[in-house]
GROMACS .gro file of C-alpha atoms in nm:
model
  242
    1MET     CA    1  15.259  26.504   7.948
    2SER     CA    2  15.593  26.338   7.883
    3ALA     CA    3  15.744  26.086   8.057
    4GLU     CA    4  15.950  26.221   8.269
    5LYS     CA    5  15.633  26.469   8.449
    6LYS     CA    6  15.428  26.148   8.513
    7HIS     CA    7  15.763  25.980   8.645
    8PRO     CA    8  15.931  26.156   8.824
    9ASN     CA    9  16.174  25.889   8.908
   10VAL     CA   10  16.336  25.741   8.621
   11PRO     CA   11  16.573  25.649   8.574
   12THR     CA   12  16.665  25.580   8.924
   13PRO     CA   13  16.980  25.490   9.087
   14HIS     CA   14  16.968  25.160   8.987
   15ILE     CA   15  16.800  25.085   8.579
   16THR     CA   16  16.871  25.361   8.290
   17ALA     CA   17  16.651  25.253   8.117
   18LYS     CA   18  16.338  25.530   7.984
   19TYR     CA   19  16.001  25.449   8.061
   20GLY     CA   20  15.846  25.209   7.848
   21ASP     CA   21  16.137  25.015   7.785
   22PHE     CA   22  16.034  24.768   7.993
   23ALA     CA   23  15.734  24.555   7.870
   24GLU     CA   24  15.420  24.467   8.078
   25THR     CA   25  15.599  24.149   8.192
   26VAL     CA   26  15.969  24.090   8.338
   27LEU     CA   27  16.156  23.734   8.408
   28MET     CA   28  16.420  23.803   8.597
   29PRO     CA   29  16.670  23.516   8.657
   30GLY     CA   30  16.878  23.604   8.945
   31ASP     CA   31  17.220  23.631   8.698
   32PRO     CA   32  17.317  23.861   8.486
   33LEU     CA   33  17.433  23.584   8.241
   34ARG     CA   34  17.120  23.435   8.290
   35ALA     CA   35  16.921  23.746   8.184
   36LYS     CA   36  17.153  23.752   7.877
   37PHE     CA   37  17.120  23.424   7.806
   38ILE     CA   38  16.759  23.431   7.741
   39ALA     CA   39  16.740  23.783   7.554
   40GLU     CA   40  16.975  23.615   7.277
   41ASN     CA   41  16.864  23.279   7.262
   42PHE     CA   42  16.516  23.332   7.312
   43LEU     CA   43  16.381  23.695   7.223
   44ASN     CA   44  16.347  23.798   6.860
   45ASP     CA   45  16.504  24.152   6.855
   46ALA     CA   46  16.602  24.209   7.217
   47VAL     CA   47  16.798  24.554   7.305
   48LEU     CA   48  16.965  24.597   7.644
   49VAL     CA   49  16.763  24.914   7.841
   50ASN     CA   50  17.013  24.857   8.124
   51ASN     CA   51  17.375  24.782   8.236
   52VAL     CA   52  17.376  24.964   8.622
   53ARG     CA   53  17.614  24.728   8.760
   54GLY     CA   54  17.630  24.482   8.517
   55VAL     CA   55  17.252  24.428   8.587
   56ASN     CA   56  17.156  24.327   8.208
   57GLY     CA   57  16.842  24.416   8.138
   58TYR     CA   58  16.676  24.373   7.739
   59THR     CA   59  16.332  24.411   7.609
   60GLY     CA   60  16.235  24.174   7.264
   61TYR     CA   61  15.980  23.993   7.123
   62TYR     CA   62  15.835  23.656   7.166
   63LYS     CA   63  15.594  23.519   6.956
   64GLY     CA   64  15.501  23.842   6.864
   65LYS     CA   65  15.488  23.953   7.232
   66ARG     CA   66  15.662  24.172   7.407
   67VAL     CA   67  15.887  24.068   7.710
   68SER     CA   68  16.172  24.145   7.898
   69VAL     CA   69  16.407  24.003   8.152
   70MET     CA   70  16.661  24.186   8.416
   71ALA     CA   71  16.854  24.014   8.606
   72SER     CA   72  16.759  24.053   9.022
   73GLY     CA   73  17.098  24.012   9.196
   74MET     CA   74  17.081  23.748   9.493
   75GLY     CA   75  16.931  23.794   9.836
   76GLN     CA   76  16.604  23.975   9.901
   77PRO     CA   77  16.742  24.318   9.959
   78SER     CA   78  16.797  24.338   9.559
   79ILE     CA   79  16.533  24.191   9.418
   80GLY     CA   80  16.360  24.432   9.670
   81ILE     CA   81  16.501  24.677   9.490
   82TYR     CA   82  16.415  24.621   9.134
   83SER     CA   83  16.137  24.463   9.192
   84TYR     CA   84  16.015  24.751   9.335
   85GLU     CA   85  16.166  25.006   9.091
   86LEU     CA   86  15.985  24.794   8.815
   87PHE     CA   87  15.671  24.773   8.980
   88ASN     CA   88  15.634  25.138   9.090
   89PHE     CA   89  15.836  25.368   8.798
   90TYR     CA   90  15.801  25.137   8.519
   91GLY     CA   91  15.461  25.013   8.476
   92VAL     CA   92  15.561  24.680   8.507
   93GLU     CA   93  15.243  24.470   8.596
   94ASN     CA   94  15.410  24.101   8.638
   95ILE     CA   95  15.749  23.957   8.720
   96ILE     CA   96  15.853  23.621   8.737
   97ARG     CA   97  16.112  23.532   8.882
   98ILE     CA   98  16.265  23.235   8.731
   99GLY     CA   99  16.620  23.117   8.995
  100SER     CA  100  16.830  22.790   9.112
  101CYS     CA  101  16.684  22.667   9.453
  102GLY     CA  102  16.848  22.370   9.653
  103SER     CA  103  16.569  22.090   9.746
  104PHE     CA  104  16.443  21.950  10.037
  105ASP     CA  105  16.207  21.728   9.925
  106LYS     CA  106  16.294  21.337   9.834
  107ASP     CA  107  16.039  21.328   9.528
  108LEU     CA  108  16.181  21.655   9.397
  109HIS     CA  109  16.585  21.580   9.172
  110ALA     CA  110  16.727  21.839   8.993
  111ARG     CA  111  16.625  22.006   8.715
  112ASP     CA  112  16.277  22.017   8.815
  113ILE     CA  113  16.095  22.279   8.879
  114ILE     CA  114  15.951  22.432   9.167
  115ILE     CA  115  15.622  22.627   9.112
  116ALA     CA  116  15.641  22.879   9.509
  117LEU     CA  117  15.260  22.936   9.591
  118GLY     CA  118  15.414  23.085   9.894
  119ALA     CA  119  15.692  23.199  10.067
  120CYS     CA  120  15.849  23.112  10.392
  121THR     CA  121  16.164  23.297  10.527
  122ASN     CA  122  16.399  23.384  10.824
  123GLY     CA  123  16.419  23.769  10.658
  124ASN     CA  124  16.242  24.051  10.764
  125TYR     CA  125  16.108  24.217  10.457
  126ALA     CA  126  15.761  24.284  10.569
  127ALA     CA  127  15.863  24.426  10.898
  128GLN     CA  128  15.890  24.767  10.718
  129TYR     CA  129  15.478  24.710  10.671
  130ASN     CA  130  15.441  24.760  11.077
  131LEU     CA  131  15.143  24.484  11.047
  132PRO     CA  132  14.970  24.349  11.354
  133GLY     CA  133  15.077  23.999  11.222
  134THR     CA  134  15.240  23.765  11.014
  135PHE     CA  135  15.259  23.876  10.654
  136CYS     CA  136  15.231  23.565  10.408
  137PRO     CA  137  15.388  23.575  10.093
  138ILE     CA  138  15.217  23.445   9.841
  139ALA     CA  139  15.244  23.439   9.468
  140ASP     CA  140  14.944  23.524   9.208
  141PHE     CA  141  14.707  23.270   9.139
  142SER     CA  142  14.700  23.316   8.791
  143LEU     CA  143  14.972  23.274   8.696
  144ALA     CA  144  15.080  22.950   8.945
  145ARG     CA  145  14.777  22.731   8.812
  146ARG     CA  146  14.925  22.878   8.467
  147ALA     CA  147  15.285  22.774   8.516
  148ALA     CA  148  15.142  22.411   8.626
  149GLN     CA  149  14.923  22.379   8.326
  150LEU     CA  150  15.234  22.423   8.111
  151CYS     CA  151  15.395  22.213   8.287
  152GLU     CA  152  15.182  21.940   8.255
  153ASP     CA  153  15.204  22.043   7.914
  154ALA     CA  154  15.551  22.031   7.845
  155GLY     CA  155  15.595  21.696   8.068
  156VAL     CA  156  15.818  21.883   8.276
  157ARG     CA  157  15.915  21.753   8.718
  158TYR     CA  158  15.750  21.998   8.877
  159LYS     CA  159  15.570  22.007   9.223
  160VAL     CA  160  15.343  22.347   9.340
  161GLY     CA  161  15.414  22.450   9.743
  162ASN     CA  162  15.615  22.637   9.983
  163ILE     CA  163  15.955  22.790   9.958
  164PHE     CA  164  16.238  22.895  10.161
  165SER     CA  165  16.371  23.260  10.091
  166SER     CA  166  16.723  23.256  10.323
  167ASP     CA  167  16.922  23.578  10.413
  168THR     CA  168  17.189  23.364  10.464
  169PHE     CA  169  17.339  23.117  10.268
  170TYR     CA  170  17.621  22.994  10.467
  171ASP     CA  171  17.429  22.901  10.758
  172ASP     CA  172  17.540  22.862  11.124
  173GLY     CA  173  17.552  22.467  11.193
  174ASN     CA  174  17.161  22.479  10.995
  175SER     CA  175  17.057  22.263  10.692
  176GLY     CA  176  16.782  22.440  10.652
  177MET     CA  177  16.609  22.062  10.660
  178GLN     CA  178  16.352  22.156  10.966
  179TRP     CA  179  16.173  22.298  10.697
  180ALA     CA  180  16.114  21.973  10.520
  181LYS     CA  181  15.944  21.895  10.830
  182MET     CA  182  15.645  22.154  10.776
  183GLY     CA  183  15.662  22.010  10.415
  184VAL     CA  184  15.819  22.321  10.279
  185LEU     CA  185  15.987  22.193   9.891
  186GLY     CA  186  16.310  22.427   9.836
  187VAL     CA  187  16.522  22.697   9.970
  188GLU     CA  188  16.625  23.013   9.772
  189MET     CA  189  16.703  23.390   9.859
  190GLU     CA  190  16.471  23.550   9.693
  191SER     CA  191  16.085  23.504   9.628
  192ALA     CA  192  15.963  23.660   9.965
  193ALA     CA  193  16.086  24.014   9.971
  194LEU     CA  194  15.949  23.967   9.551
  195TYR     CA  195  15.634  23.868   9.675
  196CYS     CA  196  15.617  24.166   9.948
  197ASN     CA  197  15.639  24.391   9.706
  198ALA     CA  198  15.427  24.249   9.444
  199ALA     CA  199  15.129  24.295   9.714
  200ARG     CA  200  15.175  24.642   9.817
  201ALA     CA  201  15.191  24.768   9.433
  202GLY     CA  202  14.880  24.550   9.392
  203LYS     CA  203  15.049  24.374   9.070
  204LYS     CA  204  15.153  23.994   8.957
  205ALA     CA  205  15.465  23.847   9.061
  206LEU     CA  206  15.514  23.420   9.032
  207CYS     CA  207  15.885  23.275   9.160
  208ILE     CA  208  15.956  22.968   8.912
  209CYS     CA  209  16.257  22.780   9.023
  210THR     CA  210  16.513  22.472   8.866
  211VAL     CA  211  16.622  22.240   9.070
  212SER     CA  212  17.056  22.272   9.135
  213ASP     CA  213  17.088  22.146   9.396
  214SER     CA  214  16.918  21.903   9.637
  215PHE     CA  215  16.932  21.837  10.020
  216ILE     CA  216  16.863  21.411   9.927
  217TYR     CA  217  17.055  21.363   9.634
  218PRO     CA  218  17.397  21.589   9.620
  219GLU     CA  219  17.499  21.370   9.366
  220GLU     CA  220  17.273  21.525   9.145
  221ASN     CA  221  17.432  21.899   9.180
  222THR     CA  222  17.444  22.164   8.909
  223THR     CA  223  17.763  22.352   8.786
  224ALA     CA  224  17.726  22.739   8.806
  225GLU     CA  225  17.784  22.693   8.420
  226GLU     CA  226  17.495  22.422   8.380
  227ARG     CA  227  17.255  22.685   8.601
  228GLN     CA  228  17.317  22.933   8.390
  229ASN     CA  229  17.300  22.782   8.038
  230SER     CA  230  17.085  22.478   8.100
  231PHE     CA  231  16.772  22.556   8.239
  232THR     CA  232  16.588  22.635   7.952
  233ALA     CA  233  16.255  22.452   8.095
  234MET     CA  234  16.218  22.685   8.307
  235MET     CA  235  16.245  22.937   8.090
  236LYS     CA  236  16.056  22.799   7.808
  237ILE     CA  237  15.759  22.808   8.064
  238ALA     CA  238  15.819  23.153   8.202
  239LEU     CA  239  15.807  23.290   7.838
  240GLU     CA  240  15.514  23.055   7.754
  241LEU     CA  241  15.362  23.287   8.041
  242ALA     CA  242  15.438  23.654   7.917
   0.00000   0.00000   0.00000
């Protein structure tokens, strides 16, 4: 049977790749330029497989293993679309988000890593499932455990715990520090939707974030160029996971 008959939704409105163009594991930064940086600096024989709306997707090889990297854009609706299509239409089994985040934690500094075991959210993404309660979006434990071990082996400073996936970057008078009272380590904008999609599809997902900004140490905050090109420790850990 042809790929077209087996996968009638491919290509999608957002991804023009053919079925089979993506590897089993996809690394997913938010920034398309970070995806391009990873493809050009870490993958061998990387091929551009998607560029709809400038959302670069590449497939190549890392240490002989076929790996893909594609941007998610910003926010839960954006990563919700791309991860849903990859999981459900392109046969992807694992998505590893490699993003940046703000830190609420006094023990975390710029360029430290958060491995998001769970994702709190102020968003409404999980409402679509009509569950009789509150769903807790969580990472795949096998990926999280392996990521923590890779951080240990590499001597990278990290913490494992909850992250906050916010639907708003500019909150009206809310700094987000209320979440720190509950032990939440930091804030980003995508993980909860990714974890929901993985759970619903029966697939695996993990969010690894590099601290780009700190609510505790604002003097350490990084630039856009640094976020794009210098968070290589996180990139290498994700590639080793793949």
